[in-house]
Amino acid sequence: MRTGLAIPPGPELPPAPAEPALVIRDLTVTWGERPALISVDAAFPAGRLSAIIGPNGAGKSTLLKAVLGMVRPLSGRITVAGIPVARARDRIAYVPQRASVDWDFPVRVADVVEMGLWRRLGLLRRAGPAERARVAACLDRVGMAELAGRQIGRLSGGQQQRVFLARALVQEAELILLDEPFAGVDAATERAVIGVLKDLRAEGRTVIVVHHDLATVRDYFDHVLLLNRCSVAEGPVAQAFTADALQQTYGGRLPAAYLGQIGLGGQ
Amino acid sequence: MTGLADALMLGAGWNAALVTIGAALLGGAAGAVGSFLFLRGRALISDAIAHATLPGVGLAFLIMAGLGGDGRNLAGLMAGAAATALLGVLAVEAIGRRTRLTEDAAIGAALSVFFGAGLVILTVIQSLPAGRQAGLEGFLLGATAGMLLHEALIVAIGGAMAVAAVWALRRPMILAAFDPGFATATGWPVRRVDLAMLAVVLAITVIGLKIVGLVLIVALLIIPPAAARFWTERAVGMAAIAGALGAAAGWVGTAISATAPALPTGPIIVLTCAALFAVSLLVAPQRGALAALVRHRLMRRRVLQRQGLLAMARGVPAADPAARAVLRGEGLIDAAGQATAAGRAAAARLMRDEARRALLRRLRPDHPALQSDDGLTPIDALLATDEIADLDRRLMRGAGS
């Protein structure tokens, strides 16, 4: 098991390339007449771990879905490494929220991971020994190699999360998006997942996480976007993740004692 | 019975052999396609497609007869059936996408409206001089008696093409059913995949009209996949098994109906499907009802035995008579309810196991063995021998002090 918490974030990272990995300009998404995101601008640096933070209904998942082409924005431009996102689908990997999947579906763990290769294999090419080896390597990386033959519903929540992370790994994408990967998982899974994410960063990949646990933001992430339908603050965690910005994001509902607990008191 | 054996071996005549092979191919293709429809949770849309073929059959007959041709030309009737079935699917899709109605409501509306329109057109045809012998009502429940070679060939070729299409589309169809968000995110056109799947279902329905009829084709699309789900945990395997079950049902059902010409083919095929489903539901090894019952009984037995032994260790008889019956059955108590030597040994083993588990929980609450422990299996099965020895040493010391 990797112990990701032991890897300190920060100064030894190489400087981020000048061009951000993901740029969002003036993104507006509405559900019927109700705006979910209003003119959001954001630029996520390449080779960094970024968090999207905000209260329930702030549009965090909607932002990911817009990037992934799952919802059609009313307006806005999204580019991945300078390329319009519609032409960059093969550069993006995605780990969905656990609730979005039918767990009684007849697939085994290794089949789910293989799905990450299907786009490249196309309709007809069979998965050969090279593909199977890559699937096995990615399962091993998240500590799930022994359960490769298990039906997907017979796993714990944390194990399911790791399988979906392995599916994203097998895609070997430059940009990896995760929707609440730490929601409802055990501590061992949280350690394993953050360890893998930090390894991905060390390989120069860009990781963007919709995150709900304010207490771990400073340990896990380099860059943060505080979102509540509009972009409230964005930047390196040290500058953007402040008590003031959090109170704006959460509508002043965070108790001062809580902010003190997560190291943001006295401001 | 020789009649049935002959029919099964394709020995009941040229025509019956044709129909048998055609029905088997149709059943195989329908089972394979139906699996993906079933996994997508849209099995019932096939019923709307099937019922929406009827007005097309009638209209095609009227047009062909009106143009002075043979109104019964099968290819023409199938083209008409496909045209109105397509309208039916598009209606269901449009209602589902543009309104807040759920798909089942849209299916119910489209199904009954198209079927009603079809019945009106058939009644009109019946009143025409050319319409009396049209035999169009055979499309309702299937009529295979007078099947011609080229008609059987249409079924065979159409079925093979449908299977090929399903094979080619298996990956996007699995993704669209399992995780449509991921499918979209990785660039699969989910909506077009869904439409392609419905197109294959439509093709199967149209080529199956002549054999099982539009009322019952839905059974060939739904029952074999439902039966196959009992046997496998993989989507492609499920489609293969459903195809095999559908082909078997087509083959056997047609052979049975060939032995008694008064039996309609479609209903016999469907009943054969249902028999295969019932067998699957009962005897499938993992998901079957009997396996579940056996697992439940074994589990109950283990729980009761544990209760009984814990009571015995406390020196009282088990409160639950079922627990006493289990202990008696295992020879752990005698007829008077007194613990036997084997019973006392088993109770001692259980108490040692409980003590080890409690100690492990106190010393190493994060031990992986405790994660996978179910509280019934002896904990020593999950521990290394040196770990057990260490626990036992500590227990001995604890008892000594």
CSV table of N, CA and C in Angstrom, one decimal, chain A residues 68-70 89 101-102 104-108 111 115 118-119 121-123 125 151 154 167 171, chain B residues 39 168 170-172 174-175 177-179 181-182 184-188 229 233-235 238 287:
chain,number,residue,atom,x,y,z
A,68,LEU,N,-16.5,17.8,-19.7
A,68,LEU,CA,-16.6,16.4,-20.2
A,68,LEU,C,-17.6,16.3,-21.4
A,69,GLY,N,-18.3,17.4,-21.7
A,69,GLY,CA,-19.3,17.3,-22.7
A,69,GLY,C,-20.6,16.6,-22.4
A,70,MET,N,-20.8,16.4,-21.0
A,70,MET,CA,-22.0,15.7,-20.6
A,70,MET,C,-23.2,16.7,-20.4
A,89,ARG,N,-11.0,15.1,-26.3
A,89,ARG,CA,-11.6,14.1,-25.4
A,89,ARG,C,-10.6,13.0,-25.1
A,101,VAL,N,-23.5,4.9,-11.1
A,101,VAL,CA,-23.2,3.7,-11.8
A,101,VAL,C,-24.2,2.6,-11.3
A,102,ASP,N,-24.6,1.7,-12.2
A,102,ASP,CA,-25.5,0.6,-11.9
A,102,ASP,C,-24.6,-0.6,-11.3
A,104,ASP,N,-25.2,-3.5,-10.1
A,104,ASP,CA,-25.6,-4.9,-10.3
A,104,ASP,C,-25.2,-5.3,-11.8
A,105,PHE,N,-24.6,-4.4,-12.5
A,105,PHE,CA,-24.3,-4.6,-13.9
A,105,PHE,C,-23.3,-5.8,-14.1
A,106,PRO,N,-23.5,-6.7,-15.1
A,106,PRO,CA,-22.6,-7.8,-15.2
A,106,PRO,C,-21.3,-7.4,-15.8
A,107,VAL,N,-20.4,-6.8,-15.0
A,107,VAL,CA,-19.0,-6.6,-15.4
A,107,VAL,C,-18.1,-6.9,-14.2
A,108,ARG,N,-17.0,-7.4,-14.5
A,108,ARG,CA,-16.0,-7.7,-13.4
A,108,ARG,C,-15.0,-6.5,-13.3
A,111,ASP,N,-12.9,-5.9,-16.3
A,111,ASP,CA,-13.6,-5.4,-17.4
A,111,ASP,C,-13.8,-3.9,-17.3
A,115,MET,N,-12.4,-0.8,-19.9
A,115,MET,CA,-13.2,0.2,-20.6
A,115,MET,C,-12.4,1.4,-20.9
A,118,TRP,N,-11.1,1.2,-24.4
A,118,TRP,CA,-12.0,0.9,-25.6
A,118,TRP,C,-12.0,2.0,-26.6
A,119,ARG,N,-11.9,3.2,-26.2
A,119,ARG,CA,-11.9,4.3,-27.2
A,119,ARG,C,-10.7,4.1,-28.1
A,121,LEU,N,-9.1,1.2,-28.7
A,121,LEU,CA,-9.2,-0.1,-29.4
A,121,LEU,C,-10.3,0.0,-30.5
A,122,GLY,N,-11.2,1.0,-30.4
A,122,GLY,CA,-12.3,1.1,-31.4
A,122,GLY,C,-13.3,0.0,-31.2
A,123,LEU,N,-14.0,-0.2,-32.3
A,123,LEU,CA,-15.2,-1.2,-32.2
A,123,LEU,C,-14.7,-2.6,-32.3
A,125,ARG,N,-11.1,-4.1,-32.6
A,125,ARG,CA,-9.9,-4.7,-32.2
A,125,ARG,C,-10.0,-5.3,-30.8
A,151,GLN,N,-17.1,-9.5,-9.4
A,151,GLN,CA,-18.2,-8.6,-10.0
A,151,GLN,C,-18.2,-7.3,-9.2
A,154,ARG,N,-19.8,-6.4,-5.8
A,154,ARG,CA,-19.3,-7.2,-4.6
A,154,ARG,C,-18.1,-6.5,-4.0
A,167,ARG,N,-9.4,2.7,-13.9
A,167,ARG,CA,-9.9,2.9,-15.3
A,167,ARG,C,-9.3,4.2,-15.8
A,171,GLN,N,-6.2,5.0,-19.1
A,171,GLN,CA,-6.4,5.9,-20.3
A,171,GLN,C,-5.1,6.7,-20.6
B,39,LEU,N,-29.9,-4.6,-20.6
B,39,LEU,CA,-28.9,-3.9,-19.7
B,39,LEU,C,-29.1,-2.4,-19.7
B,168,ALA,N,-20.2,-5.8,-33.3
B,168,ALA,CA,-19.5,-4.6,-33.6
B,168,ALA,C,-19.8,-3.5,-32.6
B,170,ARG,N,-20.8,-3.9,-29.4
B,170,ARG,CA,-20.8,-4.3,-28.0
B,170,ARG,C,-20.2,-3.3,-27.0
B,171,ARG,N,-19.1,-2.8,-27.4
B,171,ARG,CA,-18.4,-1.9,-26.4
B,171,ARG,C,-19.2,-0.6,-26.2
B,172,PRO,N,-19.5,0.2,-27.2
B,172,PRO,CA,-20.3,1.4,-26.9
B,172,PRO,C,-21.7,1.0,-26.2
B,174,ILE,N,-22.3,-1.5,-24.1
B,174,ILE,CA,-22.0,-1.8,-22.7
B,174,ILE,C,-21.7,-0.5,-21.9
B,175,LEU,N,-20.9,0.4,-22.5
B,175,LEU,CA,-20.6,1.7,-21.9
B,175,LEU,C,-21.9,2.5,-21.7
B,177,ALA,N,-24.8,1.6,-21.3
B,177,ALA,CA,-25.7,1.0,-20.3
B,177,ALA,C,-25.1,1.1,-18.9
B,178,PHE,N,-23.8,0.9,-18.8
B,178,PHE,CA,-23.1,0.8,-17.5
B,178,PHE,C,-22.8,2.2,-17.0
B,179,ASP,N,-22.3,3.1,-17.8
B,179,ASP,CA,-21.8,4.4,-17.3
B,179,ASP,C,-21.9,5.4,-18.4
B,181,GLY,N,-22.2,8.5,-18.6
B,181,GLY,CA,-21.4,9.7,-18.4
B,181,GLY,C,-19.9,9.5,-18.9
B,182,PHE,N,-19.4,8.4,-18.5
B,182,PHE,CA,-18.0,8.0,-18.9
B,182,PHE,C,-17.9,7.9,-20.4
B,184,THR,N,-19.8,9.3,-22.7
B,184,THR,CA,-19.8,10.6,-23.3
B,184,THR,C,-18.4,11.3,-23.1
B,185,ALA,N,-17.9,11.2,-21.9
B,185,ALA,CA,-16.6,11.9,-21.6
B,185,ALA,C,-15.5,11.4,-22.4
B,186,THR,N,-15.5,10.1,-22.8
B,186,THR,CA,-14.4,9.5,-23.6
B,186,THR,C,-14.7,9.6,-25.1
B,187,GLY,N,-15.8,10.3,-25.4
B,187,GLY,CA,-16.0,10.6,-26.8
B,187,GLY,C,-16.9,9.6,-27.6
B,188,TRP,N,-17.6,8.7,-26.9
B,188,TRP,CA,-18.6,7.8,-27.6
B,188,TRP,C,-19.9,8.6,-27.8
B,229,ARG,N,-29.0,-13.8,-17.5
B,229,ARG,CA,-28.4,-13.0,-16.4
B,229,ARG,C,-28.1,-13.9,-15.2
B,233,GLU,N,-21.6,-13.2,-15.0
B,233,GLU,CA,-21.4,-11.8,-14.4
B,233,GLU,C,-20.6,-11.0,-15.5
B,234,ARG,N,-20.7,-11.3,-16.8
B,234,ARG,CA,-20.1,-10.5,-17.8
B,234,ARG,C,-21.1,-10.2,-18.9
B,235,ALA,N,-21.0,-9.0,-19.4
B,235,ALA,CA,-22.1,-8.6,-20.3
B,235,ALA,C,-22.0,-9.3,-21.7
B,238,MET,N,-23.2,-12.8,-21.2
B,238,MET,CA,-24.6,-12.8,-21.1
B,238,MET,C,-25.3,-12.7,-22.5
B,287,ARG,N,-26.6,-17.1,-8.9
B,287,ARG,CA,-27.7,-16.2,-8.7
B,287,ARG,C,-29.1,-16.9,-8.7
